[in-house]
mmCIF file of C-alpha atoms in Angstrom:
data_model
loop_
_atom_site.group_PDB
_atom_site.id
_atom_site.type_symbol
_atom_site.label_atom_id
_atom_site.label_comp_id
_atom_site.label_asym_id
_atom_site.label_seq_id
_atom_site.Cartn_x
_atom_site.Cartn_y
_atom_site.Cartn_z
ATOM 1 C CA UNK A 461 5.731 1.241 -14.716
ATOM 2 C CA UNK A 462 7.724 1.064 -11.335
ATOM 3 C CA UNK A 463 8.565 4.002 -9.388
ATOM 4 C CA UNK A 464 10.749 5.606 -11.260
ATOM 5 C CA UNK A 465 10.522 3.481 -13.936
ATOM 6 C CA UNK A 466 13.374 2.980 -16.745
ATOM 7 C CA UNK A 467 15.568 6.031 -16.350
ATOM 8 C CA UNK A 468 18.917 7.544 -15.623
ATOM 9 C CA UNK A 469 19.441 8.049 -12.237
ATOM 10 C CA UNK A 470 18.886 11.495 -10.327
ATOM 11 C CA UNK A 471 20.949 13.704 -8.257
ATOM 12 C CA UNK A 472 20.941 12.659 -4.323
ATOM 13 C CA UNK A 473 20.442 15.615 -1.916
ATOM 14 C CA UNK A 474 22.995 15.179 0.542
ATOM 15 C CA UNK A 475 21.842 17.755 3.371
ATOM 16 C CA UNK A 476 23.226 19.140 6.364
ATOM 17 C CA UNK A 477 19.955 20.148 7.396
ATOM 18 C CA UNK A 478 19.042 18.261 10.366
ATOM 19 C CA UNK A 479 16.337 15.744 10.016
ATOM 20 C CA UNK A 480 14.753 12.338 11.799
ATOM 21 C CA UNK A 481 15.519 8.531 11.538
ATOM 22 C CA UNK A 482 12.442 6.214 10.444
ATOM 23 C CA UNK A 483 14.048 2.760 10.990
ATOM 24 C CA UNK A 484 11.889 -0.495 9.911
ATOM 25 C CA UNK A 485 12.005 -4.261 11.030
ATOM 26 C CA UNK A 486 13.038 -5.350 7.757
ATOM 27 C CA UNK A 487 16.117 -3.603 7.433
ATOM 28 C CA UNK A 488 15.203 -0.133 5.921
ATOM 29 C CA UNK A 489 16.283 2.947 7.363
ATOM 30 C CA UNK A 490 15.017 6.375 6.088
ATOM 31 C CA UNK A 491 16.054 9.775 6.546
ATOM 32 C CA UNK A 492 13.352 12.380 6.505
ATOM 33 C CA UNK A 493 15.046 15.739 6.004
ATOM 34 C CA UNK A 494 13.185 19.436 4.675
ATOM 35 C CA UNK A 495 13.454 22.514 2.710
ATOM 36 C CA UNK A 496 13.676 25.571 5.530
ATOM 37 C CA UNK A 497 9.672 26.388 4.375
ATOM 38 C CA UNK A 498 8.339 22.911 5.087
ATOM 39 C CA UNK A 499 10.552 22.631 8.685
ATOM 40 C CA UNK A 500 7.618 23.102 10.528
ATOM 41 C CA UNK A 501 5.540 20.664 8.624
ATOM 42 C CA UNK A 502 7.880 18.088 8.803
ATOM 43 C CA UNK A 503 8.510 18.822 12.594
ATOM 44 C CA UNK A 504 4.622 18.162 13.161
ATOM 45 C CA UNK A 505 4.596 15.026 11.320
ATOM 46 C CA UNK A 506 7.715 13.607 13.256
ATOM 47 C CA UNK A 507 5.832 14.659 16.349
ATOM 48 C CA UNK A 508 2.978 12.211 15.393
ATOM 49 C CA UNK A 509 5.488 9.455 14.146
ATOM 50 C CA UNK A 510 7.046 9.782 17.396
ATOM 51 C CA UNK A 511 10.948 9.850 15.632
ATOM 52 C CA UNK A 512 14.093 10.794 17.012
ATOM 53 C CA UNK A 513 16.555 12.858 15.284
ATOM 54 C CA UNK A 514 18.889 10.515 12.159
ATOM 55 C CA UNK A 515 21.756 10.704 11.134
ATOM 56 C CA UNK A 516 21.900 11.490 7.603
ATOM 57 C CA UNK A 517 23.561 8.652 7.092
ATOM 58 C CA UNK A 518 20.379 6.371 6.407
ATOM 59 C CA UNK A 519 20.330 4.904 2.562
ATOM 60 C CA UNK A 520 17.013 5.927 1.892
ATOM 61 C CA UNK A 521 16.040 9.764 2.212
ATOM 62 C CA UNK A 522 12.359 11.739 1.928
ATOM 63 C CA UNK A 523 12.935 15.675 1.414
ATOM 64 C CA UNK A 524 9.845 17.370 1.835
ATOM 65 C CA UNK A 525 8.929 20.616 0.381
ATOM 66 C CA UNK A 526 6.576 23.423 -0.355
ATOM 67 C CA UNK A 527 8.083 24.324 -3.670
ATOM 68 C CA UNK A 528 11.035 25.853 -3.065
ATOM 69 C CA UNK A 529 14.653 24.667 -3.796
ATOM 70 C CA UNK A 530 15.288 21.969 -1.467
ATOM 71 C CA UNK A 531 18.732 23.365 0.925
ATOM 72 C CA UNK A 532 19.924 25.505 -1.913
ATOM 73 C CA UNK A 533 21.117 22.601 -3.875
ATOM 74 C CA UNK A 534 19.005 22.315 -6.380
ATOM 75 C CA UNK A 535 16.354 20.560 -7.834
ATOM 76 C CA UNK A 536 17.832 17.115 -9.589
ATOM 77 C CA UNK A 537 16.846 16.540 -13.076
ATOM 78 C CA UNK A 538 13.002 16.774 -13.807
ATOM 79 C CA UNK A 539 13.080 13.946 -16.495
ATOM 80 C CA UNK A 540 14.399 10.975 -14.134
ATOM 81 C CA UNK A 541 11.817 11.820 -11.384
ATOM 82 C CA UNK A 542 8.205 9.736 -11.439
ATOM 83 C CA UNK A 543 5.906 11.895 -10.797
ATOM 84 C CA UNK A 544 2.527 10.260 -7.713
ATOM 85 C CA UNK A 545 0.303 13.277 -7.522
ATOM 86 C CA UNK A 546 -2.215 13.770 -4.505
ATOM 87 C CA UNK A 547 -4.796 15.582 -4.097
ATOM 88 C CA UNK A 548 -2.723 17.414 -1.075
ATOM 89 C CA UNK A 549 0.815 16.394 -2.275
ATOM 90 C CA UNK A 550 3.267 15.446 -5.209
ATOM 91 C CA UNK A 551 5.793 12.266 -4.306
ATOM 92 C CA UNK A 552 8.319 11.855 -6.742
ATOM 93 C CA UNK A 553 11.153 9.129 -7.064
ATOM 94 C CA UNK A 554 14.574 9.843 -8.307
ATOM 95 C CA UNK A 555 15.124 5.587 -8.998
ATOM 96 C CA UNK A 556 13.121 2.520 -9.166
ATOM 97 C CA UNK A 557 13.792 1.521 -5.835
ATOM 98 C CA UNK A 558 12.369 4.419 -4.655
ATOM 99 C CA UNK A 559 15.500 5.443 -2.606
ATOM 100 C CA UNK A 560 15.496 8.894 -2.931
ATOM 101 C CA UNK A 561 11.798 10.624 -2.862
ATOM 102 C CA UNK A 562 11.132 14.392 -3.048
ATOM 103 C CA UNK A 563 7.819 14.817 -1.645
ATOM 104 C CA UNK A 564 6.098 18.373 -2.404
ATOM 105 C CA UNK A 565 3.456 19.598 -0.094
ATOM 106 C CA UNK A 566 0.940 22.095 -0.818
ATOM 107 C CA UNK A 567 1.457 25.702 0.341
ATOM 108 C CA UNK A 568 -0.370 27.316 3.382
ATOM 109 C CA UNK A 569 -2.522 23.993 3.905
ATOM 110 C CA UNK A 570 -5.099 23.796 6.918
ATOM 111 C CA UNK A 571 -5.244 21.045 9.644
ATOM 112 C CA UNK A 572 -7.226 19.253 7.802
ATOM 113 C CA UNK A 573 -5.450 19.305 4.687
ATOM 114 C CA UNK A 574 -2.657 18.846 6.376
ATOM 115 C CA UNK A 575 -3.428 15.136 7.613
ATOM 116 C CA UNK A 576 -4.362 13.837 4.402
ATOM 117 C CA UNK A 577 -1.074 15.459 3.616
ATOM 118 C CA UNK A 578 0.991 13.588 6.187
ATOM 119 C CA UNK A 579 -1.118 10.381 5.760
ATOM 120 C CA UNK A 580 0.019 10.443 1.382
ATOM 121 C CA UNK A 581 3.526 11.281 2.758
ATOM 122 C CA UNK A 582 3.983 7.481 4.155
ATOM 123 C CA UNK A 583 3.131 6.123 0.768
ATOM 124 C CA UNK A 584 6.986 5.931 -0.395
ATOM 125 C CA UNK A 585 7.605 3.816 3.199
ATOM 126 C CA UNK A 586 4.428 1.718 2.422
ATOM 127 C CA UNK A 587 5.725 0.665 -1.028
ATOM 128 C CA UNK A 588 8.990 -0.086 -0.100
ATOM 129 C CA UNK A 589 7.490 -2.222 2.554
ATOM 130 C CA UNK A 590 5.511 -4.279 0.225
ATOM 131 C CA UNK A 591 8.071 -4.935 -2.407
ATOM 132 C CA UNK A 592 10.323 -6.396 0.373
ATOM 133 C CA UNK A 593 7.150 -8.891 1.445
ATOM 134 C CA UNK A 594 5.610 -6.513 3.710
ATOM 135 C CA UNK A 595 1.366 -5.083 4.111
ATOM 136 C CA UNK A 596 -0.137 -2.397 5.158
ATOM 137 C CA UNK A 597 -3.150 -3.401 6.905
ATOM 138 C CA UNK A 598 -6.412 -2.141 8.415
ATOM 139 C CA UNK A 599 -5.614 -3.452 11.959
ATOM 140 C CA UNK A 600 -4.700 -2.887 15.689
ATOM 141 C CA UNK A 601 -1.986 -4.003 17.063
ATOM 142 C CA UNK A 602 -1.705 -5.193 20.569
ATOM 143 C CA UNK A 603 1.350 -6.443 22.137
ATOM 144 C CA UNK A 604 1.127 -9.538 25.291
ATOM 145 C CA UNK A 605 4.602 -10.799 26.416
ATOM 146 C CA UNK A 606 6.509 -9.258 24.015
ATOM 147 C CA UNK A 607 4.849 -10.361 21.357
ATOM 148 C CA UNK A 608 2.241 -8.927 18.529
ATOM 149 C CA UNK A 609 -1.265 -9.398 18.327
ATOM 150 C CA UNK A 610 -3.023 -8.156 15.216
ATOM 151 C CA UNK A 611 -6.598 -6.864 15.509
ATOM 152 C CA UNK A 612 -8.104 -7.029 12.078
ATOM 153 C CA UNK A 613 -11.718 -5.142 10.543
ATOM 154 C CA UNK A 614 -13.678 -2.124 8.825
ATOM 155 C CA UNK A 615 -13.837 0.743 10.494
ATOM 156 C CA UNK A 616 -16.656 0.892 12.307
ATOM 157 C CA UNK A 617 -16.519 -2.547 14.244
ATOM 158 C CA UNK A 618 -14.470 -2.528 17.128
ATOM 159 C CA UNK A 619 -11.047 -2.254 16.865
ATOM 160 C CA UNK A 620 -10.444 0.798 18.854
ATOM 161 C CA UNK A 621 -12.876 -0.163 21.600
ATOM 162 C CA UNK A 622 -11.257 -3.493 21.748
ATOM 163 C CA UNK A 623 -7.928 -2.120 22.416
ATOM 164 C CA UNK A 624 -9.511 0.533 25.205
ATOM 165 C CA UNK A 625 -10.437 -2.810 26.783
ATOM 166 C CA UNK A 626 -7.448 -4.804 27.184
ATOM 167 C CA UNK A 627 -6.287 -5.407 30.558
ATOM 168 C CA UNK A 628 -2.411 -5.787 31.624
ATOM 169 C CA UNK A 629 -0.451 -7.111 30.711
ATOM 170 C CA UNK A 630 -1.531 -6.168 27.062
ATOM 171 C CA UNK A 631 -0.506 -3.167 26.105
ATOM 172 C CA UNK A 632 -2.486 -1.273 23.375
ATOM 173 C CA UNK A 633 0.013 -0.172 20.569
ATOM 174 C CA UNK A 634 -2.000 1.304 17.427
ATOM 175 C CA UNK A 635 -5.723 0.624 17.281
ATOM 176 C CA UNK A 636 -6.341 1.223 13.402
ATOM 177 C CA UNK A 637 -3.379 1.363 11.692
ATOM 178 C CA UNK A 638 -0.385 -1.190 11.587
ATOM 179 C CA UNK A 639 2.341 -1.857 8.981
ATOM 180 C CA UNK A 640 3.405 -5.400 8.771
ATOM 181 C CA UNK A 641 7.205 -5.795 7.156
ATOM 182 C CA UNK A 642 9.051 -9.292 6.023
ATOM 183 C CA UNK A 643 12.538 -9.278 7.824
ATOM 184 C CA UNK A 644 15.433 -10.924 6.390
ATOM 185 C CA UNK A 645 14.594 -14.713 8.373
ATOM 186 C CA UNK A 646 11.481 -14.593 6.778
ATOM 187 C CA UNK A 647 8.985 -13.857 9.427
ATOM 188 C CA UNK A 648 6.841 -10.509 10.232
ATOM 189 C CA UNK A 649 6.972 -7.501 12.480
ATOM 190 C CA UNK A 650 4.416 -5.172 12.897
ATOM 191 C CA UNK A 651 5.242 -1.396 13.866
ATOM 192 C CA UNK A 652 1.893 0.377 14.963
ATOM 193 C CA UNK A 653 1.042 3.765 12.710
ATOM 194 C CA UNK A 654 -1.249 6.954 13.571
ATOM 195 C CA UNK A 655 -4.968 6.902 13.492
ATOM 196 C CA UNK A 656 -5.132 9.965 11.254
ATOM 197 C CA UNK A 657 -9.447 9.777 11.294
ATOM 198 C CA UNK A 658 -8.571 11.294 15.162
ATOM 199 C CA UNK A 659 -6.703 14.344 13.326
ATOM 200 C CA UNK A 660 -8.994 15.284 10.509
ATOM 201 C CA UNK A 661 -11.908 14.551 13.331
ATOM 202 C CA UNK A 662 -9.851 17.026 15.756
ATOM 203 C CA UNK A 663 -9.749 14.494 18.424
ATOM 204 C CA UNK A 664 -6.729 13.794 20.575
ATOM 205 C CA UNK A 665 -4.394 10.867 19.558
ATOM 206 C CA UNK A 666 -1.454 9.720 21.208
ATOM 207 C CA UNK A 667 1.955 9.573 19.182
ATOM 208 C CA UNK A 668 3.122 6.333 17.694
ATOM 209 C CA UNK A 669 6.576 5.167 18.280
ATOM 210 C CA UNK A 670 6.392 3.792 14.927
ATOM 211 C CA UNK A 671 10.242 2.526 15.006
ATOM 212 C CA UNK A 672 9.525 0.572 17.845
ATOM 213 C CA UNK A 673 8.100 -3.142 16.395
ATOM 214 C CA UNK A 674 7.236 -6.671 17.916
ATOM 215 C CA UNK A 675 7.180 -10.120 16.155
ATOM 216 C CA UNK A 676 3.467 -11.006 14.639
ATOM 217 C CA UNK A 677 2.190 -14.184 16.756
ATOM 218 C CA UNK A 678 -1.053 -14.018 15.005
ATOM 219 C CA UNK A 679 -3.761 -12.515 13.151
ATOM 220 C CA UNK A 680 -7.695 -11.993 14.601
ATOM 221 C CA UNK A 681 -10.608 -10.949 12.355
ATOM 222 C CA UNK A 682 -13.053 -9.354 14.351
ATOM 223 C CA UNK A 683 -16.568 -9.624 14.020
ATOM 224 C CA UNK A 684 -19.657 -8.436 16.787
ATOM 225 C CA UNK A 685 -21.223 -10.828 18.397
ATOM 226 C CA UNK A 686 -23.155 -11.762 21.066
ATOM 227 C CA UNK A 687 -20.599 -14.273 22.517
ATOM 228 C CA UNK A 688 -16.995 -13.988 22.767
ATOM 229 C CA UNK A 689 -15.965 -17.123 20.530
ATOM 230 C CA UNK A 690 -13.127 -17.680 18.507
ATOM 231 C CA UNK A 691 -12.271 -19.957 15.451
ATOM 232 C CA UNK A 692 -9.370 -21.130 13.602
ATOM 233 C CA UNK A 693 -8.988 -20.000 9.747
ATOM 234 C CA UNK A 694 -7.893 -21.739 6.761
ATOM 235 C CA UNK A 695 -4.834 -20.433 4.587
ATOM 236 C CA UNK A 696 -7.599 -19.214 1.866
ATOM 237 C CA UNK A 697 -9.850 -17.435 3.664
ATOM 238 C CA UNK A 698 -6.896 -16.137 5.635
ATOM 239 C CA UNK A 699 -5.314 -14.738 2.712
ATOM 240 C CA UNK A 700 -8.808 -13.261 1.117
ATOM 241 C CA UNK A 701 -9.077 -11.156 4.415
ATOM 242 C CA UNK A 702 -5.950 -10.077 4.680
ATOM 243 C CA UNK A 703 -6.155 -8.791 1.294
ATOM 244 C CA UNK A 704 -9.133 -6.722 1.582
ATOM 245 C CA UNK A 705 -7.276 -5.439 4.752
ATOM 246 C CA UNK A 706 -4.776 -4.114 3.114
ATOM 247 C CA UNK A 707 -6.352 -2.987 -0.092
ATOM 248 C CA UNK A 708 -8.469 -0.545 2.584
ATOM 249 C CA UNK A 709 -4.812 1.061 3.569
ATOM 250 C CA UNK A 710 -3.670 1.055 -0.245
ATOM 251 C CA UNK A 711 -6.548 2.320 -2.155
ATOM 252 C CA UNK A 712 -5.317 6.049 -1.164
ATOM 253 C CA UNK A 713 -1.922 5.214 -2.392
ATOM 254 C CA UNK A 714 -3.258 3.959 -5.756
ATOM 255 C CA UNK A 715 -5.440 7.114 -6.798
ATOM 256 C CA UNK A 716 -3.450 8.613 -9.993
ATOM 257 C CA UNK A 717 -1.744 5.380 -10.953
ATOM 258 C CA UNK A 718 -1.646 4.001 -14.366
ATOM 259 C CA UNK A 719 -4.026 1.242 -14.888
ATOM 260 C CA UNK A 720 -1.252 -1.077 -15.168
ATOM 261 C CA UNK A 721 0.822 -0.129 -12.145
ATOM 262 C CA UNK A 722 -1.973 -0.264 -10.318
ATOM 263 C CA UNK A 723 -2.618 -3.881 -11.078
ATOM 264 C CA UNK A 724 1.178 -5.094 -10.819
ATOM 265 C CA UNK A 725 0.341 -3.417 -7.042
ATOM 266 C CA UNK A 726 -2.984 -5.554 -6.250
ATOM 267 C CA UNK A 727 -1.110 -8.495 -7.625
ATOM 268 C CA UNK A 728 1.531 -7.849 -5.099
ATOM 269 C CA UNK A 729 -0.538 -6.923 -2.448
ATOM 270 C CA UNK A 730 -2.244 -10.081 -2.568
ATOM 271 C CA UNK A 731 0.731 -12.181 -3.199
ATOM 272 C CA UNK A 732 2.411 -11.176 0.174
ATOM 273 C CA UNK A 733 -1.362 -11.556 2.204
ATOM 274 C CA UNK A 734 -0.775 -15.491 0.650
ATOM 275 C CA UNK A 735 2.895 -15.496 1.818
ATOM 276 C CA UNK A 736 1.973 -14.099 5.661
ATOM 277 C CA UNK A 737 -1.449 -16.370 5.432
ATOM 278 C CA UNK A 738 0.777 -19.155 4.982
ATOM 279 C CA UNK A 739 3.373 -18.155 7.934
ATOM 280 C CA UNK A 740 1.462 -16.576 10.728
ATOM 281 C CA UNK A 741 -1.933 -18.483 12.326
ATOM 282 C CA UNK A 742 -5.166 -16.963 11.301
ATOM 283 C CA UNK A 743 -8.550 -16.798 13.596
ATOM 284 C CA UNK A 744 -11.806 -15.437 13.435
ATOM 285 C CA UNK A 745 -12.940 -13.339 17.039
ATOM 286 C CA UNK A 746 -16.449 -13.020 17.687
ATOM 287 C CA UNK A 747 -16.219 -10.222 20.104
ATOM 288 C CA UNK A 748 -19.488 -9.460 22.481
ATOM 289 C CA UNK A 749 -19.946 -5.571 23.835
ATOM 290 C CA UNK A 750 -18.919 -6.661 27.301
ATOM 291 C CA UNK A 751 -17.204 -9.943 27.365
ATOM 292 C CA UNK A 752 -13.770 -10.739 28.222
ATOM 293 C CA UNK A 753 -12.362 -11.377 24.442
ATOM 294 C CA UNK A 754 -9.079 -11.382 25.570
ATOM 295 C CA UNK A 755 -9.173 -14.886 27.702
ATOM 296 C CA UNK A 756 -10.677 -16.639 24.069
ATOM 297 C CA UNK A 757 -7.540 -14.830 22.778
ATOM 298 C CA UNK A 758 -4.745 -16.052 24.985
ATOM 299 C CA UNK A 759 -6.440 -19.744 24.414
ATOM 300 C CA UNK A 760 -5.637 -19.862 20.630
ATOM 301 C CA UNK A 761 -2.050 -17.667 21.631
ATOM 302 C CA UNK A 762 -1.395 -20.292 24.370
ATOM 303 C CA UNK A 763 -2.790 -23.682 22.468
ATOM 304 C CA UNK A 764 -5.609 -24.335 24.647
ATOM 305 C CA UNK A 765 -8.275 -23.408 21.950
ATOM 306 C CA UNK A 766 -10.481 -26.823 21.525
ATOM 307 C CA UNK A 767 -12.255 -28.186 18.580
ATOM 308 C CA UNK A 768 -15.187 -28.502 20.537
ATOM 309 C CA UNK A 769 -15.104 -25.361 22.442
ATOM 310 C CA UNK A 770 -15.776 -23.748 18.226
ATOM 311 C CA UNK A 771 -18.720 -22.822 17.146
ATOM 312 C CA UNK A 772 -19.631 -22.416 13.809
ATOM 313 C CA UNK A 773 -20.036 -19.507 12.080
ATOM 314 C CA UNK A 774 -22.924 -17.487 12.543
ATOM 315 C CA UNK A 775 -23.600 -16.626 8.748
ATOM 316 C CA UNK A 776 -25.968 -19.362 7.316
ATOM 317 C CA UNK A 777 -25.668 -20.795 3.587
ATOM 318 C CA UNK A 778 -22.159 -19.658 2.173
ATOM 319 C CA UNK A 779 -18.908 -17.794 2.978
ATOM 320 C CA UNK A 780 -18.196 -15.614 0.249
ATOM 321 C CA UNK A 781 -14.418 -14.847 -0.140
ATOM 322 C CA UNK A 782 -14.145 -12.027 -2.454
ATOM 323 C CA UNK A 783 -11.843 -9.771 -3.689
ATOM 324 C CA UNK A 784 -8.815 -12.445 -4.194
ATOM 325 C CA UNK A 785 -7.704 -10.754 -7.493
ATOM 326 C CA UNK A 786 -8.726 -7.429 -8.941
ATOM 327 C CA UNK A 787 -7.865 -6.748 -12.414
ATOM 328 C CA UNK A 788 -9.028 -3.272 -13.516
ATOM 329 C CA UNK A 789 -12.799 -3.666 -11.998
ATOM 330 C CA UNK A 790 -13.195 -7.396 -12.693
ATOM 331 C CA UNK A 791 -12.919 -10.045 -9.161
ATOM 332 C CA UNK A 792 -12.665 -13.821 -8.702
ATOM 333 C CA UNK A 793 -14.585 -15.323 -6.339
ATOM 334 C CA UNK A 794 -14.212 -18.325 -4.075
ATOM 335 C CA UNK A 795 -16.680 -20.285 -2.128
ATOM 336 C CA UNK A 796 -16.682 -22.652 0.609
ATOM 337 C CA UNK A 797 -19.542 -23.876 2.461
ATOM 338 C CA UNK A 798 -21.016 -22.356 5.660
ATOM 339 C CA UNK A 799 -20.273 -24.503 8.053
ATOM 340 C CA UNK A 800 -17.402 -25.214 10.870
ATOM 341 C CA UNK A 801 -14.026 -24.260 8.703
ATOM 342 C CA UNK A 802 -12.094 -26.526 11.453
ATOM 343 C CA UNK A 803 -12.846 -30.452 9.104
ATOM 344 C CA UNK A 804 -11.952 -28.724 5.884
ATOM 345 C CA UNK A 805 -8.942 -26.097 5.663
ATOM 346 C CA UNK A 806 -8.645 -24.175 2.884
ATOM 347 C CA UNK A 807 -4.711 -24.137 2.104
ATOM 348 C CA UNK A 808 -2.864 -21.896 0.007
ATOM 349 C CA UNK A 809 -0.505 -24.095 -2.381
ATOM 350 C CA UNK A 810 2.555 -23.411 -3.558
ATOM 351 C CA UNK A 811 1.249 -20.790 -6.162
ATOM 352 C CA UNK A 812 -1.012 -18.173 -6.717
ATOM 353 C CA UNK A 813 -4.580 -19.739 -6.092
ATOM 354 C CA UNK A 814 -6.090 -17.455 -8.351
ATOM 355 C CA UNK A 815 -4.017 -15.647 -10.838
ATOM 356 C CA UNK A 816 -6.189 -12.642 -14.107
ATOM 357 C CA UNK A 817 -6.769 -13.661 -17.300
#
């Protein structure tokens, strides 16, 4: 079932209450608004987003709250709202298009909690996102002329060091959390989000201006290395990694979900990493501890990356693609031979290269 599912449609809060503007690349414009016992909560969390006061005027709305009656006005119907429970909160949506949330935060939670908090607070934005074409992806996001780079990998193997050593002009805009969205000409911006591991770590992070987005020139895959090298991807493998990418963000979203809903979601997911595969150039970076990455970057960004100047990849025998489609537990698997991807390009046809049974 959809958020909200089949249902008559709630009563909107229209608040007086001030609140802040959350404005998106692809069009969507959210008000985030509290009850007068989750103020201070939802202060903090704007903080980190880096937003500016809204206007109340925005179509979509979040109302956040630690149990109490939301401005005085009153709880709308239980029965239309779809209940997401958390572990730290309870999102529920008033429609199916998820355009008015009320998002329930535990009492008296510690720093701790309270991240995890925050972080399941941006799952209403994230879904929205996706159904309009958009991903949520386990990437930095580094900007050059105006422009956005996309750092892809696990944590654990680089990303954040990589941005710490970009020189100017590149700027460094998120280095572990980015949210990709389909605008209405069809091609992708990427707005840089919090690293919330910093927060439940208790080290400092700088605040995201999350509103504040640049076009996607391309995607990089990072991988260690002992060379700085970097090499062109096919559609397929493209789409396989951005997939797993953003399945790492979505997981968290998922937990509670009915069996079904959650594999309409992975369907989706994966449907929109073949749709950006197709549109936005793909590479693999081999990044070395001290190299200068960056100059094999701004080759493939600028057009100067030669065949010959690729090597293959380092992996012997076969690259596994995994992951393309999971249907409650069960995967598909591709395979292409492990050698140079540049003679044979694995691209995405017109529909779903795999598809469950």
């Amino acid at each position: 079932m959809g958020c909200g599912g089949k249902m008559k449609r709630g009563r909107r809060f229209h608040s007086e209450e001030p609140g802040y503007g959350l404005r998106l690349g692809d069009g969507d414009a959210w008000f985030l608004t509290a009850s007068a016992d989750a103020r201070d909560w939802l202060d903090r969390f704007a903080r980190i987003l880096g937003l500016e006061g809204g206007t109340g005027s925005e179509p979509l709305r979040i109302v956040f709250s630690r149990g109490s009656d939301p401005h005085g006005k009153g709880y709308p119907p239980v029965d239309p709202w779809d209940p997401r429970r958390r572990r730290t909160v309870r999102v529920r949506c008033a429609d199916k298009a998820c355009s008015e949330v009320l998002c329930e935060i535990l009492k008296d939670t510690p720093d701790d909690v309270r991240w995890v908090s925050m972080w399941s607070a941006l799952m209403p934005v994230y879904r929205r996102a996706r159904e309009r074409g958009g991903l949520p992806l386990h990437a930095a996001l580094a900007e050059r002329d105006g422009k956005g780079v996309l750092l892809a990998a696990p944590g654990g193997t680089g990303k954040s060091t990589a941005c710490r050593r970009l020189p100017a002009p590149w700027i460094a805009r998120a280095d572990d959390e980015t949210l990709v969205v389909r605008t209405r000409k069809g091609g992708y911006r990427a707005h840089p989000f919090p690293t919330w591991s910093d927060f439940l770590c208790g080290r400092v992070s700088p605040a995201r201006k999350v509103e504040r987005s640049v076009p996607v020139q391309a995607v990089f895959f990072l991988e260690q290395s002992e060379k700085d090298d970097v090499a062109p991807l096919g559609q397929a493998e493209a789409a396989v990694m951005l997939n797993g990418s953003a399945v790492e963000v979505c997981t968290k979203y998922w937990l509670g979900l009915e069996k079904e809903d959650e594999i309409a979601q992975r369907r989706a997911v994966f449907a929109n990493a073949c749709d950006f595969a197709r549109r936005v150039p793909a590479y693999a970076l081999r990044l070395s501890l001290h190299g200068r990455f960056w100059e094999e970057v701004e080759k493939a960004l600028d057009g100067r990356l030669l065949l010959s100047d690729v090597s293959p990849p380092p992996d012997a025998g076969r690259l596994r693609m995994l992951r393309c489609v999971e249907t409650g537990g069960r995967s598909r698997e591709a395979e292409s031979p492990g050698c140079n991807p540049l003679p044979k390009r694995f691209d995405l046809p017109d529909f779903p290269l795999w598809d469950s049974e």
